[in-house]
CSV table of C-alpha atoms (C1' of nucleotides) in Angstrom, one decimal:
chain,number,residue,atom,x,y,z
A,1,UNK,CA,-296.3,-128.3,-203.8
A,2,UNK,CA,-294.2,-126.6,-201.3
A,3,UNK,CA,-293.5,-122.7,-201.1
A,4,UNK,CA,-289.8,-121.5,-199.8
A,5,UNK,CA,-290.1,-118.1,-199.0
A,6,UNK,CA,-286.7,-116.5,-198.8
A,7,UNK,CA,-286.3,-112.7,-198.0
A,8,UNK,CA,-283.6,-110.8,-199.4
A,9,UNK,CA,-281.1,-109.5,-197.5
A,10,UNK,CA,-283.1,-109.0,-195.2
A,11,UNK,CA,-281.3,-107.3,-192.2
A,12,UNK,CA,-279.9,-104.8,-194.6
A,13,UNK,CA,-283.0,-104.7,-196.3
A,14,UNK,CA,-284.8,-104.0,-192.6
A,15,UNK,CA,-282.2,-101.2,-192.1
A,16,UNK,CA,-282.8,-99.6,-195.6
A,17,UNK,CA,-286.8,-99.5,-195.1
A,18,UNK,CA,-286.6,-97.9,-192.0
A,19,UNK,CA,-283.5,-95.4,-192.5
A,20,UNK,CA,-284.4,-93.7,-196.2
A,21,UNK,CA,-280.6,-92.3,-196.0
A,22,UNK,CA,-279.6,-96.0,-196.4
A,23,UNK,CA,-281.3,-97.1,-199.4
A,24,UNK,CA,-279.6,-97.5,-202.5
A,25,UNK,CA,-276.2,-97.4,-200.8
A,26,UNK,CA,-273.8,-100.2,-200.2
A,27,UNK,CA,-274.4,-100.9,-196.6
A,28,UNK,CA,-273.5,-103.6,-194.2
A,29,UNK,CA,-275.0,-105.4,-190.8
A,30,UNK,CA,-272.0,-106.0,-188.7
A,31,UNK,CA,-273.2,-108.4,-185.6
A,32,UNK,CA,-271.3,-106.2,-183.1
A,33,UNK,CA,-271.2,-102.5,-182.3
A,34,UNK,CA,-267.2,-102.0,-183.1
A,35,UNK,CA,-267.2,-102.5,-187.0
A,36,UNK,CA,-264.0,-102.9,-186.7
A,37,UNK,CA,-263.9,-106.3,-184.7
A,38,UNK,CA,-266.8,-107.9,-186.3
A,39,UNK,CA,-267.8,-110.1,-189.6
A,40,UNK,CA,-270.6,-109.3,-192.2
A,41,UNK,CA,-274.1,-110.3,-191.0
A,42,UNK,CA,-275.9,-109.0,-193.9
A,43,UNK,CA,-274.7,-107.2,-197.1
A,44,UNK,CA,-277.2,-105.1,-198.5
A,45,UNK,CA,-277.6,-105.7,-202.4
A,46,UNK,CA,-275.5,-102.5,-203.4
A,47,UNK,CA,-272.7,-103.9,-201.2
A,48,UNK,CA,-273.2,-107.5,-202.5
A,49,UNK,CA,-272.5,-106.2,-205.9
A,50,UNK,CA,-269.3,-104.9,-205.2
A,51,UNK,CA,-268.1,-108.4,-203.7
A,52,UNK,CA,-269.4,-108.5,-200.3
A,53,UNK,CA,-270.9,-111.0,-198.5
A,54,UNK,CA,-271.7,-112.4,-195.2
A,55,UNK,CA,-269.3,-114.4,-193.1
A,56,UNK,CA,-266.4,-111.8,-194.5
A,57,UNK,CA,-264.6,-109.8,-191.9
A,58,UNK,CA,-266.1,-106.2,-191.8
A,59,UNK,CA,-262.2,-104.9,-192.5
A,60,UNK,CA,-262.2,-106.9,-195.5
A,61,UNK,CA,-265.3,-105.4,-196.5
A,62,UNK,CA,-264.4,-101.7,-196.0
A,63,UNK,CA,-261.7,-102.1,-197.7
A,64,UNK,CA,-263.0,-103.0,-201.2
A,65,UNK,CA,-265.5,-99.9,-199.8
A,66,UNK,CA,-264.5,-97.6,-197.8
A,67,UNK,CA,-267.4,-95.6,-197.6
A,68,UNK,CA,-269.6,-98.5,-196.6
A,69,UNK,CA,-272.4,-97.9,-194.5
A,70,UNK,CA,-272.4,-99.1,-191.0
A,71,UNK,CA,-275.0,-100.6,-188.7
A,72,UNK,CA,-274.8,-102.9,-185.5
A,73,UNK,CA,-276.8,-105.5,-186.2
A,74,UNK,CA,-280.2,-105.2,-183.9
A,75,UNK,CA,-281.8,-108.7,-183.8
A,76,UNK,CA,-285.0,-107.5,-181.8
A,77,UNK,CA,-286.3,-105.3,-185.0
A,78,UNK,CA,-285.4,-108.1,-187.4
A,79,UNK,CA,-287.2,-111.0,-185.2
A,80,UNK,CA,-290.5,-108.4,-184.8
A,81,UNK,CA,-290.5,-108.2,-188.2
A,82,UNK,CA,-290.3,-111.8,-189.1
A,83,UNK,CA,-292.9,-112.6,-187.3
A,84,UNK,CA,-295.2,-109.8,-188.6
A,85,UNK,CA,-294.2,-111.5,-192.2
A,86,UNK,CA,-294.9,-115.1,-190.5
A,87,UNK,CA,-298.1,-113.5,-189.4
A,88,UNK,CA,-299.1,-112.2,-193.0
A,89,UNK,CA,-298.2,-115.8,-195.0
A,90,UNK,CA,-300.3,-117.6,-192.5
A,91,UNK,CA,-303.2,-115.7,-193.4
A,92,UNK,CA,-303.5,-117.7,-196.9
A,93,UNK,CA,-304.6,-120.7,-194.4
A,94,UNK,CA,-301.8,-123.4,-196.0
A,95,UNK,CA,-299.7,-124.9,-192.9
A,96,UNK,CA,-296.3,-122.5,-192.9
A,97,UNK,CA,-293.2,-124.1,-191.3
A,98,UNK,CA,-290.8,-121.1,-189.4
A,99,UNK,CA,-287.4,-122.4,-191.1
A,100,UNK,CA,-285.3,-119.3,-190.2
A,101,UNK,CA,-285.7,-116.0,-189.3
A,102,UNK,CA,-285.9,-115.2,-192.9
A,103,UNK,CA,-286.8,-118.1,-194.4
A,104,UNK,CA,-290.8,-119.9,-194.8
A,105,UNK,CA,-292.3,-123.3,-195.9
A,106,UNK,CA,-295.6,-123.0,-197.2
A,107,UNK,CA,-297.4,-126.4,-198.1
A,108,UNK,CA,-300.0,-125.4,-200.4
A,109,UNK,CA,-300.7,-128.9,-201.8
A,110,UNK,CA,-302.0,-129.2,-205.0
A,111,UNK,CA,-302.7,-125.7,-205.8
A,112,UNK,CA,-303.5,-125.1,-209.1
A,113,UNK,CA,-301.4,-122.0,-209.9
A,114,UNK,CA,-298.7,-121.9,-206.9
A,115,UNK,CA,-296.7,-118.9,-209.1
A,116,UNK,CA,-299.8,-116.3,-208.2
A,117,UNK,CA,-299.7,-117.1,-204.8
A,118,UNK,CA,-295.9,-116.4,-204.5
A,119,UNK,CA,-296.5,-112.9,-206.2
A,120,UNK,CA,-299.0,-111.8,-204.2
A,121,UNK,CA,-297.1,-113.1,-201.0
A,122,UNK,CA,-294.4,-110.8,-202.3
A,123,UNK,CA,-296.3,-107.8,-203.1
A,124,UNK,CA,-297.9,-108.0,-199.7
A,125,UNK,CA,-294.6,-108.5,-198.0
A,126,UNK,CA,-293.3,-105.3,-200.0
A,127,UNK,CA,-297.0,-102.9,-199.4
A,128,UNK,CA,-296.4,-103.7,-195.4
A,129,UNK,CA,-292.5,-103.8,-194.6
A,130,UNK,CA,-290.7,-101.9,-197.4
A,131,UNK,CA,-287.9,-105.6,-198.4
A,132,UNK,CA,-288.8,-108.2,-201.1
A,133,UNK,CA,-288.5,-112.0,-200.7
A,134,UNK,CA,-287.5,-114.4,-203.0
A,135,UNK,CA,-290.1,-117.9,-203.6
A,136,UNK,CA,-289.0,-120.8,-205.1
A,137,UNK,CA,-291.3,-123.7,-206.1
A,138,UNK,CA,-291.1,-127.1,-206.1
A,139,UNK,CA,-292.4,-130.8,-205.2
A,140,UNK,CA,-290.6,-131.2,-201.9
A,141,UNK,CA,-288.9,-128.8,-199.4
A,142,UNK,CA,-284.8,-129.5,-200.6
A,143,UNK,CA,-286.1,-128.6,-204.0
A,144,UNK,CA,-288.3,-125.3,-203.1
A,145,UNK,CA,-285.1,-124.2,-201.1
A,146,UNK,CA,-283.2,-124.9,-204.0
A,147,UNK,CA,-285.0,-122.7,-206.2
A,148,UNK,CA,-285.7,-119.7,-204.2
A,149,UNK,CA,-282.1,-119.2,-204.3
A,150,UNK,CA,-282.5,-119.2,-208.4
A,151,UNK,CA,-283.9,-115.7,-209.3
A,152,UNK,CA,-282.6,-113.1,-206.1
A,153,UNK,CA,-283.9,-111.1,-205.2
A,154,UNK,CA,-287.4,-110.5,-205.7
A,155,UNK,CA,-287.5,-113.3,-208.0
A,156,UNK,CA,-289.8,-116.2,-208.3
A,157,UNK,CA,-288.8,-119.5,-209.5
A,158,UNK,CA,-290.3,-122.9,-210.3
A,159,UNK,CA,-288.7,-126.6,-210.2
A,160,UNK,CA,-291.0,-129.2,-212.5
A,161,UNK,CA,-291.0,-132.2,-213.5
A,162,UNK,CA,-290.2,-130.9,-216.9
A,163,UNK,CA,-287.0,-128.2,-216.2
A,164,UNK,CA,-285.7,-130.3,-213.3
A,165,UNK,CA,-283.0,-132.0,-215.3
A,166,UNK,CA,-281.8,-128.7,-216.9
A,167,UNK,CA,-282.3,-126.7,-213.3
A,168,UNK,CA,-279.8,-129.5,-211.5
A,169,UNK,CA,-277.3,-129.4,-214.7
A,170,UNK,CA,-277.1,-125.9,-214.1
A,171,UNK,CA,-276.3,-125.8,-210.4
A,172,UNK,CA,-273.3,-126.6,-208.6
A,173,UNK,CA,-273.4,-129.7,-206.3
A,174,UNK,CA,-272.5,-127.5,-203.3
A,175,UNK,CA,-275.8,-125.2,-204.0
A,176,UNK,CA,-277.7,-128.1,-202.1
A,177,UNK,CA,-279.0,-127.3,-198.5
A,178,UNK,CA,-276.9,-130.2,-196.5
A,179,UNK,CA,-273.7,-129.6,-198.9
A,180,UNK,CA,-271.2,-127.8,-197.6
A,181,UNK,CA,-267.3,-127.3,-197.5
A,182,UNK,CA,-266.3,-130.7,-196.9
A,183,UNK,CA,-268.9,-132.7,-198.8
A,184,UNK,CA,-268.0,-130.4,-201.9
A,185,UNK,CA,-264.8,-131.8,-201.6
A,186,UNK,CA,-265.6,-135.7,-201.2
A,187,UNK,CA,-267.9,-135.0,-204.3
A,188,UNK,CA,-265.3,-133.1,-206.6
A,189,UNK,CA,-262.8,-136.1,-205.7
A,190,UNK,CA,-265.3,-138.5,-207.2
A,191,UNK,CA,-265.7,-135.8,-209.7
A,192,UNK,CA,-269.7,-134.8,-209.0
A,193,UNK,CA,-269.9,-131.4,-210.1
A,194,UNK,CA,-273.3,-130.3,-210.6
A,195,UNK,CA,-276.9,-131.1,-209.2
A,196,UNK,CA,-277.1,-133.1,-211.9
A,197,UNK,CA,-274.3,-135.7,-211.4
A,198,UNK,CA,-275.6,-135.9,-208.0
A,199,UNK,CA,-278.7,-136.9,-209.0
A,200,UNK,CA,-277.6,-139.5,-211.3
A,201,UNK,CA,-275.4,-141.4,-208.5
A,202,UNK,CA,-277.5,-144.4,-206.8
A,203,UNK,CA,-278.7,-144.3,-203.1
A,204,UNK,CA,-276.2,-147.1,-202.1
A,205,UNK,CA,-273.1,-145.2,-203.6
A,206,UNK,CA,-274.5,-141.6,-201.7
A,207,UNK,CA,-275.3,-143.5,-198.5
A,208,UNK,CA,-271.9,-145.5,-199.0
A,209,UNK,CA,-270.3,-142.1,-198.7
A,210,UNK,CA,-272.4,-139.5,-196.4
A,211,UNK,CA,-274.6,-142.3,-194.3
A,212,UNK,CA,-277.6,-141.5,-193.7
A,213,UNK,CA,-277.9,-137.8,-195.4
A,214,UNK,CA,-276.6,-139.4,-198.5
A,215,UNK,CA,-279.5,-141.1,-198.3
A,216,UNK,CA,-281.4,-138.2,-197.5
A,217,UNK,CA,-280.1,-136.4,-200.4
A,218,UNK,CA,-281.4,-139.1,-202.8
A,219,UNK,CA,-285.1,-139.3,-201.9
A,220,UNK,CA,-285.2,-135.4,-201.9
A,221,UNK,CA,-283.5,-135.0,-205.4
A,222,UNK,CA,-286.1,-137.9,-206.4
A,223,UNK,CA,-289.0,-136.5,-205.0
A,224,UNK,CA,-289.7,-138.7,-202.3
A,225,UNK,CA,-288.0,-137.1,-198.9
A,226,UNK,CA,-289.7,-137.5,-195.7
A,227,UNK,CA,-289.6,-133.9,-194.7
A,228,UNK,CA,-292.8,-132.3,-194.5
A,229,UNK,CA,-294.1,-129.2,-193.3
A,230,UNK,CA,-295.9,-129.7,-190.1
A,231,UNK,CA,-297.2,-126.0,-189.6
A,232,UNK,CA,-296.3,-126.2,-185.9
A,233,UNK,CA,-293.9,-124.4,-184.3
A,234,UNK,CA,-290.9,-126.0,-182.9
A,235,UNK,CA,-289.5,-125.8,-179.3
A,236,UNK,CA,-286.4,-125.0,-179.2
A,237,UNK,CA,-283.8,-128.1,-178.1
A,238,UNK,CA,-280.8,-125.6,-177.0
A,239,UNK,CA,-280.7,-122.0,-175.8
A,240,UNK,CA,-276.9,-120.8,-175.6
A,241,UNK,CA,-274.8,-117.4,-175.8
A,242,UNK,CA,-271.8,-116.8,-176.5
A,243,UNK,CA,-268.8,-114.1,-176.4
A,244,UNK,CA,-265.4,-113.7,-177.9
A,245,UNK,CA,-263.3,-111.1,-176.2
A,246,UNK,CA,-261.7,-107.9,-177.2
A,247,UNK,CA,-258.1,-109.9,-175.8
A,248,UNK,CA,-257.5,-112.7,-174.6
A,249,UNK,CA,-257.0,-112.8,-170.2
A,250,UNK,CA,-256.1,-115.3,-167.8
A,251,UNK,CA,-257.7,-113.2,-164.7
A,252,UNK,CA,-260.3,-116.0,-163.2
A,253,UNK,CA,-262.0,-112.9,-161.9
A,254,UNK,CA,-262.9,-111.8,-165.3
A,255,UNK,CA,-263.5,-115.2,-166.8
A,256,UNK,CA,-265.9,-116.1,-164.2
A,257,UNK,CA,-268.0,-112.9,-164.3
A,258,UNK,CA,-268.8,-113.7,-167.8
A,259,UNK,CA,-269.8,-117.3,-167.4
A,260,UNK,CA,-272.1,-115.6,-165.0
A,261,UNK,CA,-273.4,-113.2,-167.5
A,262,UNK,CA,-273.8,-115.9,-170.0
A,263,UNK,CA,-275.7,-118.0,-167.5
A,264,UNK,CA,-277.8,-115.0,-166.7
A,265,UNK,CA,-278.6,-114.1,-170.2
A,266,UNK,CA,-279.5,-118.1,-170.9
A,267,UNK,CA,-281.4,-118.2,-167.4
A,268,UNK,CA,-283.4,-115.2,-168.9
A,269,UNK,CA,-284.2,-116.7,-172.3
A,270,UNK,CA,-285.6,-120.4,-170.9
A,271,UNK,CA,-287.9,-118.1,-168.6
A,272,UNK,CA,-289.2,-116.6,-171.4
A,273,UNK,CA,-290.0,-119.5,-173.0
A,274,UNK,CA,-291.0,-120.9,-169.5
A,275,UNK,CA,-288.8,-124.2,-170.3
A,276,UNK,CA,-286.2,-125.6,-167.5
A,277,UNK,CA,-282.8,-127.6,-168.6
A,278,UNK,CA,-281.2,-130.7,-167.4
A,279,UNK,CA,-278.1,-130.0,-169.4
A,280,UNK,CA,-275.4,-127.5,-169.6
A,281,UNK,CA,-272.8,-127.4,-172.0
A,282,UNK,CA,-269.8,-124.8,-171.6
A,283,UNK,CA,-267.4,-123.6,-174.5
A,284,UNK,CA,-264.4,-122.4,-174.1
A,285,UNK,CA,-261.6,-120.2,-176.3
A,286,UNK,CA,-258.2,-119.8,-175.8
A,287,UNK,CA,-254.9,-119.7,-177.8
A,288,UNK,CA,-253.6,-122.6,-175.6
A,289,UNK,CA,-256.4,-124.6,-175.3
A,290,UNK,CA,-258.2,-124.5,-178.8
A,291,UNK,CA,-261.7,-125.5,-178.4
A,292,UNK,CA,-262.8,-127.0,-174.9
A,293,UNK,CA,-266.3,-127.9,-175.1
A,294,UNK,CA,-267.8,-129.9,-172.1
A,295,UNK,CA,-271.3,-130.8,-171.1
A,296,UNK,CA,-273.2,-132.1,-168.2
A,297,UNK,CA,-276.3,-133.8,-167.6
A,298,UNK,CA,-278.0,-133.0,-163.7
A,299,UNK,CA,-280.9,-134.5,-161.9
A,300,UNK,CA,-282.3,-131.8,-161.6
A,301,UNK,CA,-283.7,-128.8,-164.1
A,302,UNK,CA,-283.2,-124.9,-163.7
A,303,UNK,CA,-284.1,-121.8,-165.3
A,304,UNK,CA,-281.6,-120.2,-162.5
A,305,UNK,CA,-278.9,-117.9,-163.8
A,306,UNK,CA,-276.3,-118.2,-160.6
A,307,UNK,CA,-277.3,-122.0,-160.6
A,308,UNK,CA,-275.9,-122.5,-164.2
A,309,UNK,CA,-272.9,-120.6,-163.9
A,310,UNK,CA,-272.2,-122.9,-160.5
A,311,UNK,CA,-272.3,-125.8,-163.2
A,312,UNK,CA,-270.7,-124.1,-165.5
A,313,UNK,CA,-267.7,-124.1,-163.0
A,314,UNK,CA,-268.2,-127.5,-162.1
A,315,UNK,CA,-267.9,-128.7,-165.6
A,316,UNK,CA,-264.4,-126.4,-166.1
A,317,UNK,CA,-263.1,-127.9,-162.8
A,318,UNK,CA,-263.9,-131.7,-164.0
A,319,UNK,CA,-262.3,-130.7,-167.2
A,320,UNK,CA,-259.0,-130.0,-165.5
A,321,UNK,CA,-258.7,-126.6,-167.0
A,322,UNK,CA,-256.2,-124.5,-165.0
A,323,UNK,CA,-256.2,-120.6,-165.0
A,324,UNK,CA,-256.4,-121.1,-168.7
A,325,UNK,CA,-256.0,-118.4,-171.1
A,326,UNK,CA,-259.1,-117.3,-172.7
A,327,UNK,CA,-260.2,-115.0,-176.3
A,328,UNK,CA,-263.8,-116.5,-176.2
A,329,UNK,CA,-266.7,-118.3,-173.9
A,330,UNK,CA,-269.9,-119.6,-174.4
A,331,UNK,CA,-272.4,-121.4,-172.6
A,332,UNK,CA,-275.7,-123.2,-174.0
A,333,UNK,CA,-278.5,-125.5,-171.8
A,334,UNK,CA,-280.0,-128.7,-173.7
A,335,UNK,CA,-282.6,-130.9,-172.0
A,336,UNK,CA,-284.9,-128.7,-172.1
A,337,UNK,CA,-288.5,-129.4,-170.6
A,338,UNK,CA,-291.4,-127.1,-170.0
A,339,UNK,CA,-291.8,-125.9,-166.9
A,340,UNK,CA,-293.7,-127.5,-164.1
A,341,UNK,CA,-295.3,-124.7,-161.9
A,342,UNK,CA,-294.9,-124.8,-158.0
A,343,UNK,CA,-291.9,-124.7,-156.0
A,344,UNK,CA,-291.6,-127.1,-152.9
A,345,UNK,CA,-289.9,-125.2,-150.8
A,346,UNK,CA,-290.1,-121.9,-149.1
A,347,UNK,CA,-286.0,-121.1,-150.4
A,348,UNK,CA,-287.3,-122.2,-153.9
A,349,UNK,CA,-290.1,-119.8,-153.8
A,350,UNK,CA,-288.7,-116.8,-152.6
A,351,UNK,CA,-286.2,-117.6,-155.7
A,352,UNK,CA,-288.6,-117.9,-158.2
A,353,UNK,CA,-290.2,-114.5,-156.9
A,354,UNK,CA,-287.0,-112.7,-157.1
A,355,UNK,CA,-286.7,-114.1,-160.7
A,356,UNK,CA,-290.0,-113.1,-161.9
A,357,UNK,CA,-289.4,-109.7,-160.4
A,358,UNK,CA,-285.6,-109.2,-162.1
A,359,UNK,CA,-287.5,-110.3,-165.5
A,360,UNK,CA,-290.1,-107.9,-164.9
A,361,UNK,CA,-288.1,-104.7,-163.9
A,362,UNK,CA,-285.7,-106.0,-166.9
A,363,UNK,CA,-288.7,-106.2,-169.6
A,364,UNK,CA,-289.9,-102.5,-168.8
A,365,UNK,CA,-287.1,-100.6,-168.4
A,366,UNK,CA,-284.3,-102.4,-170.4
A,367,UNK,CA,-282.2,-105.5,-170.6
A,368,UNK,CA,-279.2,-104.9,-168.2
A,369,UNK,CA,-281.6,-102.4,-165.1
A,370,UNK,CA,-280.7,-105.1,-163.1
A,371,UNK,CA,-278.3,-107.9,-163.0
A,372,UNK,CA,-276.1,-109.6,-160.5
A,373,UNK,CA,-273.2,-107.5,-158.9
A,374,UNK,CA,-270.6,-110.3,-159.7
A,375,UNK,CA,-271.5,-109.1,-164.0
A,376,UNK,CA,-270.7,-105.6,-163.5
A,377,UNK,CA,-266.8,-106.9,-163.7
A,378,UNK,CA,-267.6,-107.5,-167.3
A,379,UNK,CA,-267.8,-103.7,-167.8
A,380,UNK,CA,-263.9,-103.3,-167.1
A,381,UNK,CA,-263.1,-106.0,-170.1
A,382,UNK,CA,-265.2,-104.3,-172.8
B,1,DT,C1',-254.0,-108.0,-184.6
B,2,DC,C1',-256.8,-112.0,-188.1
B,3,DT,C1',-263.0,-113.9,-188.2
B,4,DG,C1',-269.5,-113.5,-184.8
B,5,DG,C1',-273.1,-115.6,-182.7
B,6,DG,C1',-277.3,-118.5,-182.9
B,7,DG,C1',-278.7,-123.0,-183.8
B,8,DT,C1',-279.7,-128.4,-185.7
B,9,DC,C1',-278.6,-133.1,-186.7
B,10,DC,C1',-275.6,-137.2,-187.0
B,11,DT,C1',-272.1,-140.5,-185.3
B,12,DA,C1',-269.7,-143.2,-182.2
B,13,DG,C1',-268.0,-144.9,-177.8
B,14,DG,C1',-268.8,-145.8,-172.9
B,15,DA,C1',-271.7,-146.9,-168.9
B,16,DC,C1',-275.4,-149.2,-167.4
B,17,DC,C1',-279.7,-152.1,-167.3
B,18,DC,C1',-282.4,-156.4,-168.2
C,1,DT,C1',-261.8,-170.3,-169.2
C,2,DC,C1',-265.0,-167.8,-171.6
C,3,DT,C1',-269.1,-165.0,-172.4
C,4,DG,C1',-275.5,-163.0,-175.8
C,5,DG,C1',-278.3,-159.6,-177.4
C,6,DG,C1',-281.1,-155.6,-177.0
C,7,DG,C1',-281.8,-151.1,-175.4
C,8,DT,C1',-281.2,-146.3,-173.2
C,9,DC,C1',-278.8,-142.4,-171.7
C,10,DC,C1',-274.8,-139.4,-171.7
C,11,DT,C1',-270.8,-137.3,-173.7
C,12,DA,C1',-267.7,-135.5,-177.3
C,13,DG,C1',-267.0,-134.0,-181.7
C,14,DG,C1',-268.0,-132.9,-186.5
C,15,DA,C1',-270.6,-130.9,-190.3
C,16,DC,C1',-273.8,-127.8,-191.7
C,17,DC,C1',-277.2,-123.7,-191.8
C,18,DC,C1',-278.4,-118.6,-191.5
DNA sequence: TCTGGGGTCCTAGGACCC
DNA sequence: TCTGGGGTCCTAGGACCC
């Protein structure tokens, strides 16, 4: 039996607990500070009823409410808090898989009565942090997600062997973790509809048309998918930021000092993590471009800010990119690998004491005390 | 005047090795 | 003149999720 622990609305639902002026209103997370230039992070349940939801342009959304509350999305309150709920699910001693920062898988096994369990996870998620989560039930993890999504919020719902045919006859196709825009529209061309039609097809005609997660799709609707909790927590395989500006420039000056802040920001996050990356991959935004997205692979690993924005450039140069135009940047680093104590040499060391002494100034008095000059250009293209 | 930012996984082609 | 089979790594791009 798997748990999915969902939380409900659970930025705006952060917000509300701890701003009392907020609750009950219609309020949205917008995931920058000018709510005019931003999209819908989280709608908060009042805001949700009156047609709102994430992914919607905030202007959209004040204008069906004008009076809509406000608030800049602030991701370190809403990762402290996930992992304070983490904390509290793990205590039941079942292995708990960290899906997303609001979601939880919870492999409880043969439990005899999983629907007690999922009410006193919620009422202990409620007595400590003020917000409500949603559980859903069921033999495998496609199936649990599935269901959590059955009775928001605060709800609790089960998938057995015995509703399963009605629950899938009730659900549209594109409900399905793994479905999304364009697989809805393969499956209404061959007219699959519902969960249920889905279900019905056989593993050769679902593989025939999505490859390999068609076949996924079949074992988890059947019961038998291969994706099990582990209880570990996973490295992460990418770190990346990225930016879209206010307007659009051409000014390599200005380009280049955010590539640098990017790099910095990513540099910042791997030494957290203490990881090092052979790869980095830079994105890049612009009316005459479209997408540019390049990535490269180099011998050796660094958790160096000015040394992946140098490769940042060197990637933009090999791509032939002239003085282009750009609205919006981003740069990520794959390969990742832990990383190996002990620098070699003396330049590498005196480096890696600089670093560790920028994170620490950084970590006590604030994110930006300290930063390379060349960054403080990105203050005149706010 | 249109729309953020953080990720994962899969596929497919090319380069290269034995 | 023509030419196997197996494997890995890298890169680009697409689809999807929250």
């Amino acid at each position: 039996m798997i748990l999915h622990i969902d939380m409900d609305a659970f930025f705006a639902s952060i917000e509300q607990a701890v701003n009392p002026r907020l609750k009950g209103k219609p309020l949205i997370v917008g995931s920058r500070g000018n709510k005019l230039h931003t999209v819908v992070c989280a709608a908060s349940y009042e805001a949700k009823r009156l047609g709102i939801s994430s992914g919607m342009s905030t202007r959209d959304a004040l204008r069906i409410c004008p009076s809509l509350e406000f608030v800049p999305a602030e991701q370190g309150k809403y990762i402290w808090t996930s992992e304070q709920v983490l904390g509290l699910i793990k205590e039941h001693g079942y292995p708990v898989d960290y899906v997303s920062i609001d979601e939880f898988r919870l492999d409880v096994g043969a439990l005899k009565n999983p629907v007690s369990l999922a009410k006193r996870i919620q009422e202990q998620i409620y007595a400590n942090f003020n917000i409500t989560a949603s559980i859903g039930i069921a033999g495998n993890c496609l199936l649990a997600k599935l269901a959590s999504k059955l009775n928001k919020p605060n709800g609790i719902a089960e998938i057995t062997s015995e509703n399963l045919v009605q629950v899938l006859n009730n659900t549209s196709a594109d409900s399905l973790c793994g479905v999304g825009v364009k697989t809805e529209s393969l499956l209404d061309a061959k007219g699959i509809k519902t969960c249920l039609d889905l279900y019905q097809k056989s593993p050769r005609f679902l593989e025939a048309l999505f490859g390999k997660n068609g076949l996924n799709l079949y074992a988890s609707l059947h019961s038998v998918e291969s994706l099990e909790v582990s209880g570990e927590p996973e490295k992460p395989k990418s770190i990346g930021h990225s930016y879209t500006l206010p307007r659009s420039t051409k000014t390599p000056g200005f380009i280049r000092a955010w590539i640098r802040l990017l790099s910095e920001m990513v540099a910042q996050r791997l030494r957290q993590e203490t990881l090092v990356s052979e790869t980095v991959h830079l994105w890049l935004n612009g009316p005459e471009i479209g997408n540019f997205g390049a990535q490269k692979t180099f011998q050796i690993a660094t958790d160096d800010g000015s040394e992946i924005y140098t490769r940042s450039l060197k990637i933009m140069v090999r791509g032939g990119l002239k003085e282009p135009k750009i609205r919006a940047l981003g740069v990520t680093c794959g390969g990742l690998k832990v990383c190996q104590e002990g620098a070699l040499f003396e330049e590498e060391k005196r480096r890696d004491r600089l670093l560790k002494v920028m994170d620490k100034i950084n970590g006590r008095f604030g994110d930006s005390t300290i930063y390379p000059a060349q960054v403080t250009l990105t203050r005149k293209f706010q």
